[in-house]
mmCIF file of C-alpha atoms in Angstrom:
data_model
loop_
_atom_site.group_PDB
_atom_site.id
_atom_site.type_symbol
_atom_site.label_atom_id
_atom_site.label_comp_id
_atom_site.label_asym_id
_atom_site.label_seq_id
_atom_site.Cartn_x
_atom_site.Cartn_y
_atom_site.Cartn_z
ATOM 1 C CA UNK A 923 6.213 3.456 -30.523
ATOM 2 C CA UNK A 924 5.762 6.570 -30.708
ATOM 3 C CA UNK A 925 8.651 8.545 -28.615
ATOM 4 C CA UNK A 926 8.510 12.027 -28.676
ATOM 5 C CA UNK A 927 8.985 15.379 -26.628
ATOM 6 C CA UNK A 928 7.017 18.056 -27.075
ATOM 7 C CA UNK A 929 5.983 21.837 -26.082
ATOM 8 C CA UNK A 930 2.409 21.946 -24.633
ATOM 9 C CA UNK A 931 2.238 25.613 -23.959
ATOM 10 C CA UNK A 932 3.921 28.075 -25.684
ATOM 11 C CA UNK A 933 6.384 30.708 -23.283
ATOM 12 C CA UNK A 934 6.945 28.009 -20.537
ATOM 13 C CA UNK A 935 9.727 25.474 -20.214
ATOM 14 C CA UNK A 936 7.053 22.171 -19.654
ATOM 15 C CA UNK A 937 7.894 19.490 -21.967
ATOM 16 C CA UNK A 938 5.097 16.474 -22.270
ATOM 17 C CA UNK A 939 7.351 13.090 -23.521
ATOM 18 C CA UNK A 940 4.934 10.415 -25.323
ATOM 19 C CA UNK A 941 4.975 6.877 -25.059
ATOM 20 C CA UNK A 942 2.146 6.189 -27.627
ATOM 21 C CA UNK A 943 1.366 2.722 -29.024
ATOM 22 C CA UNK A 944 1.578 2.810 -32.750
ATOM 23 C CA UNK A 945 -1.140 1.150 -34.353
ATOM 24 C CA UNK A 946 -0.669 -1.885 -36.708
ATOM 25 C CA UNK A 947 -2.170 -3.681 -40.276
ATOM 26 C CA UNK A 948 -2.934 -6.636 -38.882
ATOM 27 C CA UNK A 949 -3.996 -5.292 -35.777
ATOM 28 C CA UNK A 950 -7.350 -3.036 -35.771
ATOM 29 C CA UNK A 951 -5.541 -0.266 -37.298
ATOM 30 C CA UNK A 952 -7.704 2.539 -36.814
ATOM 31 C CA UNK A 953 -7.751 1.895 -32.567
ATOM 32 C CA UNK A 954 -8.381 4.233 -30.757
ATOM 33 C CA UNK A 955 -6.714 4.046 -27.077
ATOM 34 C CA UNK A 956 -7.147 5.094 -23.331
ATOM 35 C CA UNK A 957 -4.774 8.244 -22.771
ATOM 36 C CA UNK A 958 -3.413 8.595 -19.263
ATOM 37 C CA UNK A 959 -0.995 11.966 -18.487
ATOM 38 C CA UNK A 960 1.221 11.563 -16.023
ATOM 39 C CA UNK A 961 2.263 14.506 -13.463
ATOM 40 C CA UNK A 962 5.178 12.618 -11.248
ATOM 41 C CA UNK A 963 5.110 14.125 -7.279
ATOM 42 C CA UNK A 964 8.154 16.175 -5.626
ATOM 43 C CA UNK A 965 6.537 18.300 -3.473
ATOM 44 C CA UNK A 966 6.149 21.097 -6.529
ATOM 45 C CA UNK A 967 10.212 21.608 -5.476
ATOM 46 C CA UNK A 968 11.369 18.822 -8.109
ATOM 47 C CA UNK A 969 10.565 15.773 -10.457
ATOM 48 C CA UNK A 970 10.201 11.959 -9.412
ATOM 49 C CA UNK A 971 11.711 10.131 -12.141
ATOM 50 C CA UNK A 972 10.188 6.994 -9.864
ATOM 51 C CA UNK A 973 7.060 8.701 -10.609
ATOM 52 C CA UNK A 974 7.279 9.075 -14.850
ATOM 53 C CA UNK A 975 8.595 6.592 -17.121
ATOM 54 C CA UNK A 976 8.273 3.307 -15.003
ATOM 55 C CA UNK A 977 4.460 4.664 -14.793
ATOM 56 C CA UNK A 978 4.319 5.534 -18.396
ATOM 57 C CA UNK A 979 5.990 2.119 -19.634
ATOM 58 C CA UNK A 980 3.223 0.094 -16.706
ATOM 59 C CA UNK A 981 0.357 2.117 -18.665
ATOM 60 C CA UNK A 982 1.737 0.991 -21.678
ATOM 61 C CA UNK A 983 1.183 -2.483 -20.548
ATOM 62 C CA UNK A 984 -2.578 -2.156 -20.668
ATOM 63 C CA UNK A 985 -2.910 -0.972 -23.850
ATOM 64 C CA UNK A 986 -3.199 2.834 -22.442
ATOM 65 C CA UNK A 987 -1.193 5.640 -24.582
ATOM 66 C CA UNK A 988 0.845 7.408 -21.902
ATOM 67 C CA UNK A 989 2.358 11.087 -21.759
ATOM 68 C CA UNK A 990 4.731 11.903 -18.545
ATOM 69 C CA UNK A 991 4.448 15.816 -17.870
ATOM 70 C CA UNK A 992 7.328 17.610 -17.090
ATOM 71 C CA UNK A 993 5.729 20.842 -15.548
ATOM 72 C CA UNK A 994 6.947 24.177 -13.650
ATOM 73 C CA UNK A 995 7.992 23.998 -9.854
ATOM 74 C CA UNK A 996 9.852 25.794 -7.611
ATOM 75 C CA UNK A 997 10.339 29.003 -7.871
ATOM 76 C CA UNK A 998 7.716 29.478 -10.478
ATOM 77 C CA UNK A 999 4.328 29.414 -8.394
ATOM 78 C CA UNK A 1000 0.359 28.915 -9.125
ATOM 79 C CA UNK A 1001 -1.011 28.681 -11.765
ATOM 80 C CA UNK A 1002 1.398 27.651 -14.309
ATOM 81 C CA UNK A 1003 1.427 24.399 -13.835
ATOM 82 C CA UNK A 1004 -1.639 23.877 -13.711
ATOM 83 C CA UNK A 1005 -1.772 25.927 -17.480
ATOM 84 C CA UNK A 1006 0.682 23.690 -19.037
ATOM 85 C CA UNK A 1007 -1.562 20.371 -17.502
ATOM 86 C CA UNK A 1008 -4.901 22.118 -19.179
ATOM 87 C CA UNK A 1009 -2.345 22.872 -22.593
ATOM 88 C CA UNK A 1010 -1.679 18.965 -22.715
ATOM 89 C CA UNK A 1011 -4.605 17.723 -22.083
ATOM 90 C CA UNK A 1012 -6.021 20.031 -25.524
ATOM 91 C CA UNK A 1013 -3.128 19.313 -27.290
ATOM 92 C CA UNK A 1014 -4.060 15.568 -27.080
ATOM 93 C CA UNK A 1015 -7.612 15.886 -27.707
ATOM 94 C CA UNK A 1016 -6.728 17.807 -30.498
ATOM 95 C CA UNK A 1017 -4.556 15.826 -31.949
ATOM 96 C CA UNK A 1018 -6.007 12.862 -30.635
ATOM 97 C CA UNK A 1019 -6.004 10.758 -34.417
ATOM 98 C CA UNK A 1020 -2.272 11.754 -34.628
ATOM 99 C CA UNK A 1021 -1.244 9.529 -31.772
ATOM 100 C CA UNK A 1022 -4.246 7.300 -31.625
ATOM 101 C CA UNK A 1023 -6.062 8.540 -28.326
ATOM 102 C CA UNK A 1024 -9.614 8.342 -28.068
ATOM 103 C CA UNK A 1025 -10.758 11.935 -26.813
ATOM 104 C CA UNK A 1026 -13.633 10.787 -24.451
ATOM 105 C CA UNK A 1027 -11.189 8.673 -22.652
ATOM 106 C CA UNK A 1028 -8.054 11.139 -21.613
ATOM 107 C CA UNK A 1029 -7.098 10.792 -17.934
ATOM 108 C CA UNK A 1030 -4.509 12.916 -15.429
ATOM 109 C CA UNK A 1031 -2.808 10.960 -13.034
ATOM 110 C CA UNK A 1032 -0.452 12.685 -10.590
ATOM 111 C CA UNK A 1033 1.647 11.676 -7.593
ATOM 112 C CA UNK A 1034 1.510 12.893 -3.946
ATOM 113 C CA UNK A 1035 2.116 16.608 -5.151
ATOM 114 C CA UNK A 1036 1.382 15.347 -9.215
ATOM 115 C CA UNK A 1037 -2.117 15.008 -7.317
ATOM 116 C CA UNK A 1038 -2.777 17.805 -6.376
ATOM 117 C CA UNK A 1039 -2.001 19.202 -9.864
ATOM 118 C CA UNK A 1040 -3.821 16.472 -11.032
ATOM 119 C CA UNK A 1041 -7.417 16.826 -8.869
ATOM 120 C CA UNK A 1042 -6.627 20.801 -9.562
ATOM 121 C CA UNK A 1043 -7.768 20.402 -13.264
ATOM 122 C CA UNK A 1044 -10.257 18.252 -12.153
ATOM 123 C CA UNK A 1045 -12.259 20.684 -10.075
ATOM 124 C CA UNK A 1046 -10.699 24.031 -11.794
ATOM 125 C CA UNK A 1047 -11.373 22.809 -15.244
ATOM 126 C CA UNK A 1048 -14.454 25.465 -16.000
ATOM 127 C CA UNK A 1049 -12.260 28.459 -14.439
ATOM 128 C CA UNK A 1050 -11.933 31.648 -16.338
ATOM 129 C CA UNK A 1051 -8.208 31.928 -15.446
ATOM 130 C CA UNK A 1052 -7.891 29.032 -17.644
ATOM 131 C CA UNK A 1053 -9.643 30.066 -20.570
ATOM 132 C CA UNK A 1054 -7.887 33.327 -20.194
ATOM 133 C CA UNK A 1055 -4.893 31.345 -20.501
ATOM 134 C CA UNK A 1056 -5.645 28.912 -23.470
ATOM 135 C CA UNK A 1057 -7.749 29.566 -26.699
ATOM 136 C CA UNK A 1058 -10.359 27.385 -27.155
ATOM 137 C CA UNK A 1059 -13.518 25.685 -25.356
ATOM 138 C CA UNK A 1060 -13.127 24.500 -21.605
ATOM 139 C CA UNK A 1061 -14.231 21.269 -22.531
ATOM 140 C CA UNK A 1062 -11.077 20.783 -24.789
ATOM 141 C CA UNK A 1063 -8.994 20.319 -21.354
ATOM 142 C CA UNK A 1064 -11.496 18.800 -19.352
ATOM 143 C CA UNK A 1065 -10.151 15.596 -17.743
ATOM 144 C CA UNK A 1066 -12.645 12.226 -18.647
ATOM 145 C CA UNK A 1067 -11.038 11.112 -15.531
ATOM 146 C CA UNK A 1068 -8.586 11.169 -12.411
ATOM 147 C CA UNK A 1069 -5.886 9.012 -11.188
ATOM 148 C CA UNK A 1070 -4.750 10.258 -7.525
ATOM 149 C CA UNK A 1071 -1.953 8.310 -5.971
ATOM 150 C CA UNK A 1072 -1.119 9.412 -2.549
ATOM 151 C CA UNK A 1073 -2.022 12.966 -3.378
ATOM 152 C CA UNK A 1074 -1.532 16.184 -1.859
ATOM 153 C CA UNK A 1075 -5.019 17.350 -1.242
ATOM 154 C CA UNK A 1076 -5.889 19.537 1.529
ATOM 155 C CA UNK A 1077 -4.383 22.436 2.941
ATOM 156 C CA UNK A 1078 -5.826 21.914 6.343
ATOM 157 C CA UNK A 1079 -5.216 20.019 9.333
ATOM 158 C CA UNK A 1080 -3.468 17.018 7.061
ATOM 159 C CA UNK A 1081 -1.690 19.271 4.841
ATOM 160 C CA UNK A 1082 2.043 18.632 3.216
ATOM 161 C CA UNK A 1083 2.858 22.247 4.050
ATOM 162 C CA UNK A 1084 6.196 21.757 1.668
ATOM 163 C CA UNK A 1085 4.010 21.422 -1.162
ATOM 164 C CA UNK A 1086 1.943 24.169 -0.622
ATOM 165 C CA UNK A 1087 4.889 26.811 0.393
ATOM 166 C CA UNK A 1088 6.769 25.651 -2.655
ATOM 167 C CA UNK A 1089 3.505 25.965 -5.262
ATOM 168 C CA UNK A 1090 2.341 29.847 -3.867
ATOM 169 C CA UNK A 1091 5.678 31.423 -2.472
ATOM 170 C CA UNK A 1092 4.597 34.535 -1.637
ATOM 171 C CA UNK A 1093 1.081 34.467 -1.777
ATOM 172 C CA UNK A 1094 1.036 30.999 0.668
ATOM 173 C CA UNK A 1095 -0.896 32.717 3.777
ATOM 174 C CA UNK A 1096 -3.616 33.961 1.294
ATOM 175 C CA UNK A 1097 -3.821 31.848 -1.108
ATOM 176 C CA UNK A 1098 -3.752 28.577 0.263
ATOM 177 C CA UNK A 1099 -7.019 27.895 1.749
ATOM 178 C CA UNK A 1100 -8.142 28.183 -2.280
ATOM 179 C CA UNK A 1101 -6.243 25.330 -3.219
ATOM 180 C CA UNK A 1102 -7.765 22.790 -0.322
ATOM 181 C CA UNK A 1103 -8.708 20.759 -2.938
ATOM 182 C CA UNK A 1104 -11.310 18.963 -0.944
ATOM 183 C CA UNK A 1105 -13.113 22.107 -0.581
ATOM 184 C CA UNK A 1106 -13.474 22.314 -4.324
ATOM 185 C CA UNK A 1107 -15.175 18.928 -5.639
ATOM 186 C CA UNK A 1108 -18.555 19.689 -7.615
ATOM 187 C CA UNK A 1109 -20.884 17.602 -9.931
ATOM 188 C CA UNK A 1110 -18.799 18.736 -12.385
ATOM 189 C CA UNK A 1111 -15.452 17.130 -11.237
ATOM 190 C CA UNK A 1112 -14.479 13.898 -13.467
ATOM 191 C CA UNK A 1113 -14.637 10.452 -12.064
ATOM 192 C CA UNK A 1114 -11.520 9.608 -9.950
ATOM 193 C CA UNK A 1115 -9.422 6.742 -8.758
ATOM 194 C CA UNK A 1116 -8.034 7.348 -5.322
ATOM 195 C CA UNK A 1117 -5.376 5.116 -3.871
ATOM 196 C CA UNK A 1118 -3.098 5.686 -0.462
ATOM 197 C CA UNK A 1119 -1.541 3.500 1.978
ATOM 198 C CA UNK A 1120 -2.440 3.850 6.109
ATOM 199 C CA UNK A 1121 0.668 4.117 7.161
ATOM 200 C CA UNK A 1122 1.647 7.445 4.702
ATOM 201 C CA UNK A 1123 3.441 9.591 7.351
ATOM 202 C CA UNK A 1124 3.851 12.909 5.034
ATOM 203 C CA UNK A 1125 0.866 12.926 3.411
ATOM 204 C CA UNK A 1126 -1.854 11.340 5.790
ATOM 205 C CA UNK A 1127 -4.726 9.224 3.952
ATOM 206 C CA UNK A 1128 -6.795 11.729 5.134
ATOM 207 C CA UNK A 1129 -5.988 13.741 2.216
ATOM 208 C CA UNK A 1130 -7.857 11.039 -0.147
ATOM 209 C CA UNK A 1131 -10.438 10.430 2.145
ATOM 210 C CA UNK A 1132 -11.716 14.073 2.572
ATOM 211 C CA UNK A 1133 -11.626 14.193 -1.093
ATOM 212 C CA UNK A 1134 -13.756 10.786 -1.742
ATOM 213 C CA UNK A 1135 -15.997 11.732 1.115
ATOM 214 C CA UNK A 1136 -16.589 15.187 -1.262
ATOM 215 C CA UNK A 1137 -16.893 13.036 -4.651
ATOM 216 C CA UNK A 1138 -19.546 10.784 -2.806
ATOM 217 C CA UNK A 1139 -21.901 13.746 -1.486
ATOM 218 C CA UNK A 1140 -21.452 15.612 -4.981
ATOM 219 C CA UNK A 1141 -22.398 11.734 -6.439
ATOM 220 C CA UNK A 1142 -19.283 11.685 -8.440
ATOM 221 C CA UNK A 1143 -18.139 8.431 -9.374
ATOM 222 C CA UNK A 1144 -14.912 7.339 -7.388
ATOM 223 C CA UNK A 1145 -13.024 4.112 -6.551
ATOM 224 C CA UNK A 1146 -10.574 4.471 -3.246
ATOM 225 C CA UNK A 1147 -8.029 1.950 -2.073
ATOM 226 C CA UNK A 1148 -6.536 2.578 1.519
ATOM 227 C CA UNK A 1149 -3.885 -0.092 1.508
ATOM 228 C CA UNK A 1150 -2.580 -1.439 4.843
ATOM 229 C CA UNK A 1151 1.205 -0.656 4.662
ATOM 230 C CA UNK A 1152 3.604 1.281 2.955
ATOM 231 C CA UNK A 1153 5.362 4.448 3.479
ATOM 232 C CA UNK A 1154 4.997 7.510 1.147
ATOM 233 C CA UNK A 1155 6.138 7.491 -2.293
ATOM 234 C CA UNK A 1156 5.363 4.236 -3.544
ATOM 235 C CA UNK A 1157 4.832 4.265 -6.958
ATOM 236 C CA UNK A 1158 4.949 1.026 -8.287
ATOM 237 C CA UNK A 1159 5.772 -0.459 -4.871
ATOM 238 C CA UNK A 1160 8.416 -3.164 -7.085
ATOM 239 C CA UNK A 1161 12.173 -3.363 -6.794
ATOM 240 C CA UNK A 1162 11.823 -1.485 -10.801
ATOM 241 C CA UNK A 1163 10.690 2.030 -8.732
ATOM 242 C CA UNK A 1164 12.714 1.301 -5.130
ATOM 243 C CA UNK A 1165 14.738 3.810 -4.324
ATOM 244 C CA UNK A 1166 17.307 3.344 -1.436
ATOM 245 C CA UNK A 1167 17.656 -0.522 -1.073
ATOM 246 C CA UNK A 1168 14.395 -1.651 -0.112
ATOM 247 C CA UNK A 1169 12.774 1.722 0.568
ATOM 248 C CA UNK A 1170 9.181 1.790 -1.692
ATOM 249 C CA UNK A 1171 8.856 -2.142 -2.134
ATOM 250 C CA UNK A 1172 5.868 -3.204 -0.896
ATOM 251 C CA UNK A 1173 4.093 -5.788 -1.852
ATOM 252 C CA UNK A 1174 0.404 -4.946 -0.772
ATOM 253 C CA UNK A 1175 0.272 -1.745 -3.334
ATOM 254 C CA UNK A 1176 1.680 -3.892 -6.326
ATOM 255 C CA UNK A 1177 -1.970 -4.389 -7.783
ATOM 256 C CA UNK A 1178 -3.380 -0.633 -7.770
ATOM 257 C CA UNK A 1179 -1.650 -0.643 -11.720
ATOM 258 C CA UNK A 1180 -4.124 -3.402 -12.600
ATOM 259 C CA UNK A 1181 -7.322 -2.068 -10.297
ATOM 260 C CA UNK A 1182 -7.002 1.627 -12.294
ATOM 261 C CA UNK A 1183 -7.293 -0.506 -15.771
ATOM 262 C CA UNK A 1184 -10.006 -2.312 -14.779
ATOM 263 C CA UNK A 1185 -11.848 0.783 -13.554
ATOM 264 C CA UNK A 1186 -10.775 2.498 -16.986
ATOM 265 C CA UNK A 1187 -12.230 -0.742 -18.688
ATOM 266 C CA UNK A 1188 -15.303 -0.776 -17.049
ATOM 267 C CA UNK A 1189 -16.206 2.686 -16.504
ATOM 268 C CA UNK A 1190 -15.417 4.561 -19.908
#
């Protein structure tokens, strides 16, 4: 494996850590792999570590090459973050031969808040704050796809007001009916896999469901899971990413690992 931390964007303190299959002799040594980058949730205020390796080390497990992004929060506001996300994503696809990434296939998955970074490169991709930002081509940080789980979406009625205070500071009043994320979804936004659970008390399904509802009229491809139970925060949903005793085990999420590789499988 290759292990590694890295600088995506030069002047900012994001590190990207790799978890990256190494190829083998006897084992179709020139293969090329699915890349998923990981942004773990926190309300833009801190980290998950629930949310990063144990993801990283599950992608793994497919046969995806996985990067966990450690990106800016609280109290450095919009749009860094979302810089050093577009940095990694052209790092990889730059480098893709290095660590054995195929460059069509490079997805962002982000948690509860990690989602709304996530989904914000997906529909703020062509921006010109971005390529103001980054040298190069927009298409070199273009997601190929999205992985949303339990994200932070909208800024409206079903908002996680946290997350938004903590991402604009200042500029929150004016600034945050921009980043409704729902609000945002073109033809141009990459095919995404959306899951949540019903019973998500601090960030409502809602926020997926506004956001599928937007990938559907713009004829986006999507695939949404609403799961029954389950509180916020889930990640894996196993006793490996509990935190708290039994808090985030639950057993009706435990497939959504296995449903997002079969929709990478089939659908790039």
């Amino acid at each position: 494996m290759i292990h590694e931390v890295i600088q995506p964007l030069s002047g900012s303190q994001a590190t990207l850590t790799t978890y990256v299959i190494e190829n083998s002799e006897e084992m179709e040594q020139d293969r090329l792999r699915p890349a998923v980058i990981i942004c773990p949730g926190g309300g833009y205020e801190f980290l998950s570590d629930r949310e990063a390796e144990p993801i990283a080390v599950k992608m793994m497990s497919f046969g995806f090459q996985a990067f966990v992004l450690h990106y800016s929060i609280k109290p450095n506001v919009y749009p860094l973050a979302l810089q050093e996300l577009a940095a990694s994503v052209q790092l990889i696809r730059q480098n893709h031969a290095q660590r054995h990434v195929d460059p069509e296939k490079i997805i962002v998955a982000g948690f509860s808040a990690g989602g709304h970074l996530a989904a914000s490169l997906g529909v703020f991709w062509q921006e010109a704050f971005l390529a103001e930002t980054l040298s190069g081509a927009n298409h070199e940080w273009r997601p190929n796809g999205l992985l949303l789980s339990y994200p932070v979406l909208s800024s409206g009625e079903f908002a996680h007001e946290g997350s938004f205070r903590a991402l604009l500071g200042d500029a929150y009043e004016e600034q945050k009916e921009q980043l409704s994320l729902e609000k945002k979804v073109s033809q141009n936004t990459p095919p995404t896999f959306l899951w949540h659970t019903l019973e998500d008390g601090l960030v409502p399904a809602e926020n997926s469901l506004l956001f599928a509802q937007q990938l559907r009229s713009h004829e986006v491809p999507y695939e949404l899971h609403i799961f029954p139970r389950g509180g916020h925060g889930l990640s894996l949903g196993t006793k490996e990413t509990a935190s708290g005793g039994a808090h985030a085990i639950e057993d009706s999420v435990v497939r959504w690992p296995e449903l997002f590789a079969d929709w990478v499988r089939f659908n790039f």
